[in-house]
PDB file of C-alpha atoms in Angstrom:
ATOM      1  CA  UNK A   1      89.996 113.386  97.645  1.00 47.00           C
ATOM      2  CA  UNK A   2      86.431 113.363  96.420  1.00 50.00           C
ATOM      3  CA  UNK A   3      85.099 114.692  93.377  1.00 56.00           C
ATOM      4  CA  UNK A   4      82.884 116.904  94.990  1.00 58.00           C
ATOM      5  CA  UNK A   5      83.196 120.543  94.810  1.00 57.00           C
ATOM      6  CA  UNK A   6      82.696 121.982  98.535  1.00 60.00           C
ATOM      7  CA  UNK A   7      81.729 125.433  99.356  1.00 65.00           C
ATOM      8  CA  UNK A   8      84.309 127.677  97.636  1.00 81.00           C
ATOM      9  CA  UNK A   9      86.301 129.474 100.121  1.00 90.00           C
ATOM     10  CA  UNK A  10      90.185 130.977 100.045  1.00 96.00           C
ATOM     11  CA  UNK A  11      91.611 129.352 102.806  1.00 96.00           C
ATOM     12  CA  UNK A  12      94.895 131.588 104.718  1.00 95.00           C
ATOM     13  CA  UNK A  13      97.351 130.305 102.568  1.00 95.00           C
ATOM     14  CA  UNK A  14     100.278 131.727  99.870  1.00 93.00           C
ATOM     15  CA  UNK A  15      99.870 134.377  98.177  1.00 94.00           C
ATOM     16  CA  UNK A  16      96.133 135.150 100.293  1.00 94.00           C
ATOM     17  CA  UNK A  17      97.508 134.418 104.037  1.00 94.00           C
ATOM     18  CA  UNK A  18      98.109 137.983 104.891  1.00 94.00           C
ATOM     19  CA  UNK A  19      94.872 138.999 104.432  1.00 95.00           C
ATOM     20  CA  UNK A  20      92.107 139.144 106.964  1.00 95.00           C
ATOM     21  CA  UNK A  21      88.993 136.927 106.712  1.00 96.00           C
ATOM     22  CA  UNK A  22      86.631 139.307 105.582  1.00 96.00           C
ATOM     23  CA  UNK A  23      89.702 140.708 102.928  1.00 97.00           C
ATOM     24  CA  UNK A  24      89.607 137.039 101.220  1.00 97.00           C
ATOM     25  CA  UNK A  25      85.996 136.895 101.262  1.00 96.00           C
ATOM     26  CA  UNK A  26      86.035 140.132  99.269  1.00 96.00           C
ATOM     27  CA  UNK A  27      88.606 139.079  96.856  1.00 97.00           C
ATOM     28  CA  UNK A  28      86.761 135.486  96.250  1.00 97.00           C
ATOM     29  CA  UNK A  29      83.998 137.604  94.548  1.00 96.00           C
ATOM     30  CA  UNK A  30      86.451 139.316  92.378  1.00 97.00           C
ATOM     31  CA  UNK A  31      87.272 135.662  90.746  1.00 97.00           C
ATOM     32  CA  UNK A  32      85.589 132.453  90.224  1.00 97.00           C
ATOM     33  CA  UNK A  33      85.951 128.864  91.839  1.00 98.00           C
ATOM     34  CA  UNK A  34      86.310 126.264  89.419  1.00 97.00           C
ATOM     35  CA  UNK A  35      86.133 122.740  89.883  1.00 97.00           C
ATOM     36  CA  UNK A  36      88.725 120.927  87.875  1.00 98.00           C
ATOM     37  CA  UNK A  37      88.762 117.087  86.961  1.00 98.00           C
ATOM     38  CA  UNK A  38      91.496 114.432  87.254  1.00 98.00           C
ATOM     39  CA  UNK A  39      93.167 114.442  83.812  1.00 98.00           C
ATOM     40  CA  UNK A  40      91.609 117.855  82.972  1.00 98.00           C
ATOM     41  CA  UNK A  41      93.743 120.829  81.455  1.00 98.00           C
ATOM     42  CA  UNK A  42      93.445 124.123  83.325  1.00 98.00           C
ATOM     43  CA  UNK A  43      95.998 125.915  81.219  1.00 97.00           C
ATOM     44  CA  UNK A  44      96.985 124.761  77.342  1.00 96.00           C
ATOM     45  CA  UNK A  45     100.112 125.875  76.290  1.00 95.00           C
ATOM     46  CA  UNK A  46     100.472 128.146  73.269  1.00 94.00           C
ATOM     47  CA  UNK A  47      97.069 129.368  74.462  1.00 96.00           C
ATOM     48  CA  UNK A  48      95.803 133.133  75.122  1.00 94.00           C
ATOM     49  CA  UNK A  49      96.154 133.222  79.199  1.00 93.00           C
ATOM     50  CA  UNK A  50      95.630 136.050  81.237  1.00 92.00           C
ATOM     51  CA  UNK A  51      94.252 135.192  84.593  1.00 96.00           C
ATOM     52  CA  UNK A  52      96.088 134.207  88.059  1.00 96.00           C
ATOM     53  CA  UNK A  53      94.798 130.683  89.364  1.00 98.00           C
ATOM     54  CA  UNK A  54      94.812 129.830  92.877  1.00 98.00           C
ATOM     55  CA  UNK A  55      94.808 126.146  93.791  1.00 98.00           C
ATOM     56  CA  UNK A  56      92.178 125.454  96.771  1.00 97.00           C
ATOM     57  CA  UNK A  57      92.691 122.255  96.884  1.00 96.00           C
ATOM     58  CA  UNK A  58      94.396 119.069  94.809  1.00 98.00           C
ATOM     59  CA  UNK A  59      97.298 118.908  92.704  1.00 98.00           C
ATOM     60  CA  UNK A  60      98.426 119.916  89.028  1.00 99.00           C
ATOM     61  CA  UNK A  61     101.559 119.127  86.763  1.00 98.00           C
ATOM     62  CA  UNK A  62     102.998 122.033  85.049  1.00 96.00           C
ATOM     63  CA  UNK A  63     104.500 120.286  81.663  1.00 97.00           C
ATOM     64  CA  UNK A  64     105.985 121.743  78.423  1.00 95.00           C
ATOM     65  CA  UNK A  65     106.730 119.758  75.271  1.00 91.00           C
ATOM     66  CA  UNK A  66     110.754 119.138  74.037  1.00 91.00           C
ATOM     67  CA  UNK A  67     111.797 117.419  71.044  1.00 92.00           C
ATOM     68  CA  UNK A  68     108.329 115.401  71.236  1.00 90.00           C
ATOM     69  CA  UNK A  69     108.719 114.488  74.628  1.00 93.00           C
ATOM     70  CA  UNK A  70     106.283 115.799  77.705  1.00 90.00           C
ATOM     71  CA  UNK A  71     108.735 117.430  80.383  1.00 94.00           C
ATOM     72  CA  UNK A  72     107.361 118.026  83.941  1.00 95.00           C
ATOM     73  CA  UNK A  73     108.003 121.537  84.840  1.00 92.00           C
ATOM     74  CA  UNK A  74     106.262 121.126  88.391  1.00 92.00           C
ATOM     75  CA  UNK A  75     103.878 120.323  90.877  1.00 97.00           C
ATOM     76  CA  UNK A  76     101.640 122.980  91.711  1.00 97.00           C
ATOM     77  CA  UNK A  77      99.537 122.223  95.479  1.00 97.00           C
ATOM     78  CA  UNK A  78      97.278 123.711  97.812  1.00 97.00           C
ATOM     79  CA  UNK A  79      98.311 127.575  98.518  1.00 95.00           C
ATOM     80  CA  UNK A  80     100.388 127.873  95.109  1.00 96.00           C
ATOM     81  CA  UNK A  81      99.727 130.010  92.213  1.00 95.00           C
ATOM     82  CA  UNK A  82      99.631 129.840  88.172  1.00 94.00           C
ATOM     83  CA  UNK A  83      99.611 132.340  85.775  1.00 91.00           C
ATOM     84  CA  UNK A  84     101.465 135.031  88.073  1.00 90.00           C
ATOM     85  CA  UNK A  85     103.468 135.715  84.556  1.00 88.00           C
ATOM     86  CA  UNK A  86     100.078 136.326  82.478  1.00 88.00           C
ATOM     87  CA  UNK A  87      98.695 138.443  84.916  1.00 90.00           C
ATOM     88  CA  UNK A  88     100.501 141.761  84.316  1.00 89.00           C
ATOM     89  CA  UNK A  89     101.736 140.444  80.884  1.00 89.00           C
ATOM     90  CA  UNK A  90      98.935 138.652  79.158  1.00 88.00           C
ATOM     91  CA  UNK A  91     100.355 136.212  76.365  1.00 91.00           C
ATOM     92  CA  UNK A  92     100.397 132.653  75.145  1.00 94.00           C
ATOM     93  CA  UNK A  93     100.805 129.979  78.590  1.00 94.00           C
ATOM     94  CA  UNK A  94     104.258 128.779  78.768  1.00 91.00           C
ATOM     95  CA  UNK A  95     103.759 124.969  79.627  1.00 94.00           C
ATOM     96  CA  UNK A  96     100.162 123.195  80.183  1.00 97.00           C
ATOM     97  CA  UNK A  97      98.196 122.535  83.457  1.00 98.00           C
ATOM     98  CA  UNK A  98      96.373 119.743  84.205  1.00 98.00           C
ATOM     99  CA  UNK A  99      94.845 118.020  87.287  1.00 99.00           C
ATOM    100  CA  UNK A 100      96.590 114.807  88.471  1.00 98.00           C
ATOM    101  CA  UNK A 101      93.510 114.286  91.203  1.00 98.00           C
ATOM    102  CA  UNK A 102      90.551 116.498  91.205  1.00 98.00           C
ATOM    103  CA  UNK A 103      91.274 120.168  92.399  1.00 98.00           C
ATOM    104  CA  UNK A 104      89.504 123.319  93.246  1.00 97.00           C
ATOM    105  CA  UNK A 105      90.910 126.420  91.771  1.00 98.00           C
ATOM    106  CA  UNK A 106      90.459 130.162  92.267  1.00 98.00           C
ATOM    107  CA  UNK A 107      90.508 132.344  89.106  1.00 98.00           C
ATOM    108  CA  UNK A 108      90.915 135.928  88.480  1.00 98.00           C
ATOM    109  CA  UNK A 109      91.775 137.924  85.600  1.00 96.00           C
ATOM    110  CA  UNK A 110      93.887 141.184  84.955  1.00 95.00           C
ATOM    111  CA  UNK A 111      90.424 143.503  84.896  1.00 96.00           C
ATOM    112  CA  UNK A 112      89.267 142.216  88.082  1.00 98.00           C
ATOM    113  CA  UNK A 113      92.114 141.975  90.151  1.00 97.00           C
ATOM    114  CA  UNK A 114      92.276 146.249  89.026  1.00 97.00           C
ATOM    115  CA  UNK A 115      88.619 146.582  90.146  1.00 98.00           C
ATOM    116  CA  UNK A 116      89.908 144.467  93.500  1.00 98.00           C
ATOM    117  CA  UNK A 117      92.910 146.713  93.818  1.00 97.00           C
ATOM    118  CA  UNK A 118      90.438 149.932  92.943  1.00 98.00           C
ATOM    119  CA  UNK A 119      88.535 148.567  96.237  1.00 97.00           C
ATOM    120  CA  UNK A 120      90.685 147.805  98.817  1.00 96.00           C
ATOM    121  CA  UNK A 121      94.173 148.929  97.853  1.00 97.00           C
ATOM    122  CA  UNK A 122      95.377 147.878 101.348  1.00 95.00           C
ATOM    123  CA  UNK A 123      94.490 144.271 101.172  1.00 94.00           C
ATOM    124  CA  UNK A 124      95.305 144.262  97.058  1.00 95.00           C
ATOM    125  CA  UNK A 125      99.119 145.308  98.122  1.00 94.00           C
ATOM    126  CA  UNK A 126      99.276 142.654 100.363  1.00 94.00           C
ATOM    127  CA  UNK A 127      98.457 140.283  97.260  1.00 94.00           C
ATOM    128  CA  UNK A 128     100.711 141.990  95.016  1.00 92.00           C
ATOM    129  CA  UNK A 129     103.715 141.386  97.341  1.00 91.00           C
ATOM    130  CA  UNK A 130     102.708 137.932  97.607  1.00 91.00           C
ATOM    131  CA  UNK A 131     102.484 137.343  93.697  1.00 91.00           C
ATOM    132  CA  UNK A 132     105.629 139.637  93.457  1.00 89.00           C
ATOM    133  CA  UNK A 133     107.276 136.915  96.257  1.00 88.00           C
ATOM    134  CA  UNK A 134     106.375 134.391  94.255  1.00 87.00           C
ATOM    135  CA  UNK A 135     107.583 135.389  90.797  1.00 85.00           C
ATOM    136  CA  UNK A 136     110.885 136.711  92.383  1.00 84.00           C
ATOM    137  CA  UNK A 137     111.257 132.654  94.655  1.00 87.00           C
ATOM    138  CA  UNK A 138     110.526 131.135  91.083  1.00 80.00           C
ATOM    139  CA  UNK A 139     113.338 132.878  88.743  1.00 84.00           C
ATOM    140  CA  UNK A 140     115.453 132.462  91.280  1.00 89.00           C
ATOM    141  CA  UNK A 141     115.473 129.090  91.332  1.00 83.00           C
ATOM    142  CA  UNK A 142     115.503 129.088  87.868  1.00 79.00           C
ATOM    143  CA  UNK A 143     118.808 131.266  87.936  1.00 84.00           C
ATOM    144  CA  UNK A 144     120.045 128.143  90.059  1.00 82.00           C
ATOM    145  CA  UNK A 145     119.015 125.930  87.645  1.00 80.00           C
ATOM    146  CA  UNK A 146     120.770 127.773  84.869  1.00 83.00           C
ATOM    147  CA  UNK A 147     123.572 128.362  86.682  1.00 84.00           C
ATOM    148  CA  UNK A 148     123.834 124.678  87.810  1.00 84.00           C
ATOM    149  CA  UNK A 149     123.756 123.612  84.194  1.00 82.00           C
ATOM    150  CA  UNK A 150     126.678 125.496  82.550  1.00 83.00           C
ATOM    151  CA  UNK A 151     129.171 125.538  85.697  1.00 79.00           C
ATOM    152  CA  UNK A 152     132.874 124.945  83.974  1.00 60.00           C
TER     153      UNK A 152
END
């Protein structure tokens, strides 16, 4: 993919597909697009995070540090989410982000996602079931994991 950051748009995808054209235009100027680097870290773990980040375009590892050793928590592509955690409960990030190719990302933070919600409470819920989805498909699959690991 080329380095070049092309005009910033959310595309019908994740969290956002529900929404109508004009809806996702709305929301875009609630956030910002940032362009993010090969190699470069979004997120840092053990950092102050409270914004949800929607990936455009490109790919990021989620990775967390164990005994010394980086772990990879996940790929995170096109139409996925970060930060759906930090959102409603701001706090330190969990694991680190960074770009494995370059990416464009979506960000918005806690205070505008209430002024977006404030605005267009229709469109908003649609969002909030998506990030709710999301959060609910991702402990769940950590409950598997668990579960998986201390079977007698």
């Amino acid at each position: 993919m080329s380095a070049e950051f092309s005009t910033p748009e959310l595309p019908a995808k994740g969290i956002i597909e529900p929404l109508g054209d004009d809806d996702r235009l709305l929301l875009s100027s609630y956030g910002e697009f940032l362009p993010v680097h090969e190699r470069q870290v979004l997120i840092e773990e053990g950092h102050q995070q409270n914004s949800l980040f929607y990936v455009i375009s490109g790919t990021l590892h989620a990775t967390t540090t164990r005994s010394g050793r980086p772990v990879l928590l996940g790929r995170i592509g096109p139409g996925e989410t970060i930060g759906e955690i930090n959102i409603f409960h701001p706090g330190l990030a969990s694991a680190t982000v960074t770009a494995i190719e370059f990416s464009q990302i979506w960000r918005i933070d806690r205070q505008s996602l209430e002024d977006f919600m404030n605005v267009s409470p229709l469109p908003a819920s649609h969002l909030l079931i998506g990030i709710s989805s999301t959060l609910s498909r991702r402990l769940r699959e950590t409950n598997d994991k668990v579960a998986m690991m201390h079977q007698i």
